[in-house]
XYZ file of C-alpha atoms in Angstrom:
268
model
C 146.305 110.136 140.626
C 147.360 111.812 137.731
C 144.715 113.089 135.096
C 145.362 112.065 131.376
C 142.777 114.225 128.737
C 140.166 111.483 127.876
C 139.560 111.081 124.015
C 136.107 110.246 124.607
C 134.557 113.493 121.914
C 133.624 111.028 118.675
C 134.302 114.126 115.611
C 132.143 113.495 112.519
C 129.565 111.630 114.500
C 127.103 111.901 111.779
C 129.439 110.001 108.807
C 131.209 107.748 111.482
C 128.173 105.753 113.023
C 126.815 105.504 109.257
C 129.991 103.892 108.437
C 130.569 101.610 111.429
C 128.044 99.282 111.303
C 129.751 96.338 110.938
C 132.161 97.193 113.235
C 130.072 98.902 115.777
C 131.757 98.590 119.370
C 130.462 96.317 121.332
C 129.621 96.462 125.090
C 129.435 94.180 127.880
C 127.696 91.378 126.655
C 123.628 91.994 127.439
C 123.750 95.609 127.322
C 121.084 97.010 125.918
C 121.236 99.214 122.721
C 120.016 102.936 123.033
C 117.816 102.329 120.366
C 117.297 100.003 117.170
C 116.815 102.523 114.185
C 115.302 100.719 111.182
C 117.030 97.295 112.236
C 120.280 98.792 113.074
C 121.568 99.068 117.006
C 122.746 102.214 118.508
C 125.206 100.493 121.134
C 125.246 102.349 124.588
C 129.199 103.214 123.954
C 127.969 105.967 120.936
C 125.900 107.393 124.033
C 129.368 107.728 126.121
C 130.915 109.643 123.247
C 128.341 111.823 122.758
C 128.149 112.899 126.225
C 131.725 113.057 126.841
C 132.101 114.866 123.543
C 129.114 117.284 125.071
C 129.965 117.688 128.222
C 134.032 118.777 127.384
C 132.401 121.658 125.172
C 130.790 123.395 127.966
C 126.950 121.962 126.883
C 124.247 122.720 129.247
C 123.710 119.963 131.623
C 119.677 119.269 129.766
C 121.572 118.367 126.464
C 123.421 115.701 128.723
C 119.993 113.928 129.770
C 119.487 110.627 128.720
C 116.470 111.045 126.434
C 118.686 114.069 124.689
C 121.226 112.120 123.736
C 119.308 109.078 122.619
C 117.440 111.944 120.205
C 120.737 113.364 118.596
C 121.918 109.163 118.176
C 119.022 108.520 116.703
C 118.670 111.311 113.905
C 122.636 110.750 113.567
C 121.679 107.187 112.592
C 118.885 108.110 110.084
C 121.159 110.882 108.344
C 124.224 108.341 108.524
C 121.487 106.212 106.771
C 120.192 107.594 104.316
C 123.546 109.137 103.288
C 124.396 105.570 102.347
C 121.626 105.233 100.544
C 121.887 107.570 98.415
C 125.810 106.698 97.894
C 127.460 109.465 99.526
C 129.376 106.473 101.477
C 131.039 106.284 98.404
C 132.143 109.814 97.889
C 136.299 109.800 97.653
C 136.588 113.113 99.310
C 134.252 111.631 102.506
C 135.943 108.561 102.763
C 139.578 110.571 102.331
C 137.685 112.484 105.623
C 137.210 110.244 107.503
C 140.207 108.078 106.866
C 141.750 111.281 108.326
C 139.678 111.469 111.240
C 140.219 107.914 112.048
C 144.265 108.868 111.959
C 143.801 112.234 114.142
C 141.819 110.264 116.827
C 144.885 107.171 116.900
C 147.003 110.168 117.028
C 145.468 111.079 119.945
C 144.846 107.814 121.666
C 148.470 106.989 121.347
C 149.878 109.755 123.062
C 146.979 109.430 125.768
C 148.536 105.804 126.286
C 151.897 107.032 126.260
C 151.189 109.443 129.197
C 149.359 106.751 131.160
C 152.021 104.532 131.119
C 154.654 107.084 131.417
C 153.494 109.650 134.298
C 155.089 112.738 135.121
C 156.422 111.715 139.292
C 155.727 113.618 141.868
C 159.080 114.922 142.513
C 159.511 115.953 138.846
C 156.088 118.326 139.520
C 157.571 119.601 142.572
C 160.962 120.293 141.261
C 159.162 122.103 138.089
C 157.097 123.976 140.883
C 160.250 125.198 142.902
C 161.992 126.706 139.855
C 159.108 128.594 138.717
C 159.166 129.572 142.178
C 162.767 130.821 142.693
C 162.524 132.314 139.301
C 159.179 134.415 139.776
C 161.160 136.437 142.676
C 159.455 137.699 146.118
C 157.862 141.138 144.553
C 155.787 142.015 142.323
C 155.536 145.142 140.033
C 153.069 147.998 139.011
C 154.980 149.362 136.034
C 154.013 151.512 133.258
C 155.880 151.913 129.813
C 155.569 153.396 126.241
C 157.597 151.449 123.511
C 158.628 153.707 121.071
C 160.675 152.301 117.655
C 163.484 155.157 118.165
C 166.193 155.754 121.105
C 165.378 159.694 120.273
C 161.631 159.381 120.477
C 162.190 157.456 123.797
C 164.643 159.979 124.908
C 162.271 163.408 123.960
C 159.715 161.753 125.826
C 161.556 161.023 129.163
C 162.417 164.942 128.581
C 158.933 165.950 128.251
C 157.880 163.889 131.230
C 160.656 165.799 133.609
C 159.884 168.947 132.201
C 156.335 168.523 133.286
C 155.645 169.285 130.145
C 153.305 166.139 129.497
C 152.016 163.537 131.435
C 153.323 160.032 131.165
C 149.703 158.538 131.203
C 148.674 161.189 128.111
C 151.893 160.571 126.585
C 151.774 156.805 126.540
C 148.114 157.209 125.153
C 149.494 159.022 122.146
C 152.843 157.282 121.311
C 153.173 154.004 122.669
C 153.295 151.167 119.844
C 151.875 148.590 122.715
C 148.554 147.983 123.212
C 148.681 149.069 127.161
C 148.689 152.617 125.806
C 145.753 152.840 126.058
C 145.539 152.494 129.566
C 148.448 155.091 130.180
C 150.704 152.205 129.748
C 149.908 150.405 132.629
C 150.924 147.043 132.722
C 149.361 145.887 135.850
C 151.178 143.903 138.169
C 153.733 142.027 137.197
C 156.870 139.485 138.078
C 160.298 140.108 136.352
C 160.171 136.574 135.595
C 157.580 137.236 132.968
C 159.363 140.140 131.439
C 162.141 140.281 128.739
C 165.084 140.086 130.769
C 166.348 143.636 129.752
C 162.517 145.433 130.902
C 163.065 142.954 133.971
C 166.515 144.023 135.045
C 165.586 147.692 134.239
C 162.364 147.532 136.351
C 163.877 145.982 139.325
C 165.950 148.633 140.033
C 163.885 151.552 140.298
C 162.174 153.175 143.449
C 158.327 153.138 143.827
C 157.529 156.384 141.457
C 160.625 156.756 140.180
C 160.626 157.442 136.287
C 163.584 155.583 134.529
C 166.391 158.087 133.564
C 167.517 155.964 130.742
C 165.607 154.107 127.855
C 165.735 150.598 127.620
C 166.330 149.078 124.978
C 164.348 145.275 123.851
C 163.643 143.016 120.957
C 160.167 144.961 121.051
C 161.673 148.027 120.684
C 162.444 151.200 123.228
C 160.850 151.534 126.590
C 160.338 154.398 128.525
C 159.517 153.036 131.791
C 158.059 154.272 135.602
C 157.706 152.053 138.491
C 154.264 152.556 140.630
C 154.316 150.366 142.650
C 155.590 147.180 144.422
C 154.297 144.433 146.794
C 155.214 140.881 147.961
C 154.490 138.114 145.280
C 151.532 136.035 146.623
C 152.916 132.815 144.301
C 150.235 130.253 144.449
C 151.090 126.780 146.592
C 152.050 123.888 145.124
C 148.292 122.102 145.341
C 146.516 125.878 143.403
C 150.022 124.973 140.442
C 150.045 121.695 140.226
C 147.540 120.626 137.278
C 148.921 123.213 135.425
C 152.521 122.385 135.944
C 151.170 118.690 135.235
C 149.582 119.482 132.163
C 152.811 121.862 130.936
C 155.167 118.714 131.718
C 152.899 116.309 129.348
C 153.163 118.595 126.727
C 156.668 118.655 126.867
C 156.440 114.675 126.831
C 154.013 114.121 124.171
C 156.041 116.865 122.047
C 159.345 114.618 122.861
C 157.236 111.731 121.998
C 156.298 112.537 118.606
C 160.178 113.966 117.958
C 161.443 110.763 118.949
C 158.547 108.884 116.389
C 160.484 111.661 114.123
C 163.606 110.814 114.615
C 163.568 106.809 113.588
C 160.946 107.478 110.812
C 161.761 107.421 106.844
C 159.325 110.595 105.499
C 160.524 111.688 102.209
């Protein structure tokens, strides 16, 4: 089955159960609230957010315990409380917060719905899965450049490096403008596919410790570029790629989503 993010975290939980009272959520009829501060019931569905909302930013697993969680309800309740006493429930700027929070969180519970009822298929995650495939190639590359702003300064330095006159790893330390100078301008390893097509193309035709005779130029600048190494791609299966391909595809569908709400709406 295919996982849609839950939008159970409850933002402004101190404000929002203060405000809610009279319309709290209700559970199955009988449940019993968490706890009853000063007449007014905690229902157990607050307890759900809160752990939810807990749990999805990393907390350790004693802040998920039940008596925990009753705690941080409970003094939520009696600041929510006594923050209407005092008439902050009144204050424009909160209730122009929260009005915005309650927007953000239909926001969100609209495009969870429109995933659920619209799931990416199975052959749509495979297809996605066999281009990203093809593309990614069946090597992978140790490659080392300095980008320089100047065809000359990329030129002296291939000069230098043939001369013997510097190393590539010193000279890359000194000059390059990207931040893998300072590791000698190693890039690790690498698939063309994730390389401007132009470094890619370049790359892929040198020999394992061959030096580039020829700057390349990019949108980044000029490279000055020397192959290491190369080895066959291990490309992960379809089951290690497929929540991320999943999750990639619903962003594309919750971004045409909201286009589309665009697209038919009056905003002046």
């Amino acid at each position: 089955m295919q996982r849609v993010p839950r939008l159970l975290a409850l933002p402004l939980l101190l404000v929002v159960t203060g405000q809610a009272h009279a319309q709290a959520p209700t559970d199955a009829a009988g449940s019993k609230p968490v706890a009853v501060v000063n007449g007014v019931a905690i229902p157990p569905i607050y307890a759900e957010f809160l752990r939810h909302s807990r749990a999805a930013r990393g907390q350790s697993a004693e802040t998920l315990t039940d008596s925990n969680i009753r705690d941080a309800l409970v003094v939520a309740e009696l600041l929510a409380q006594e923050a209407q006493r005092v008439g902050l429930d009144k204050d424009p700027r909160l209730l122009a917060l929260i009005e915005f929070q309650r927007k953000e969180l239909l926001g969100r519970a609209i495009l969870e719905d429109h995933l659920r009822k619209n799931p990416i298929s199975e052959e749509v995650v495979r297809a996605e899965y066999n281009k990203a495939k093809e593309r990614a190639g069946g090597s992978e590359y140790r490659v080392r450049h300095i980008l320089v702003p100047t065809e000359k300064d990329a030129r002296d330095i291939i000069a230098r490096i043939k001369t013997r006159k510097a190393k590539f790893e010193d000279l890359a330390k000194r000059h390059s403008q990207d931040p893998s100078g300072e590791n000698g301008g190693d890039l690790g390893w690498v698939a063309p596919s994730g390389l401007v097509s132009e470094f890619a193309e370049a790359m892929t035709k040198l020999k394992k410790g061959q030096l580039a005779d020829e700057p390349v130029q990019t949108r980044f600048g000029w490279h000055v570029i020397r192959l290491d190494d190369v080895r066959p791609l291990q490309f992960p299966t379809y089951e290690e790629a497929r929540e991320r391909i999943v999750q990639q595809l619903q962003q594309v569908a919750a971004r045409n989503f909201v286009r589309e709400l665009s697209t038919r709406a009056k905003v002046e």
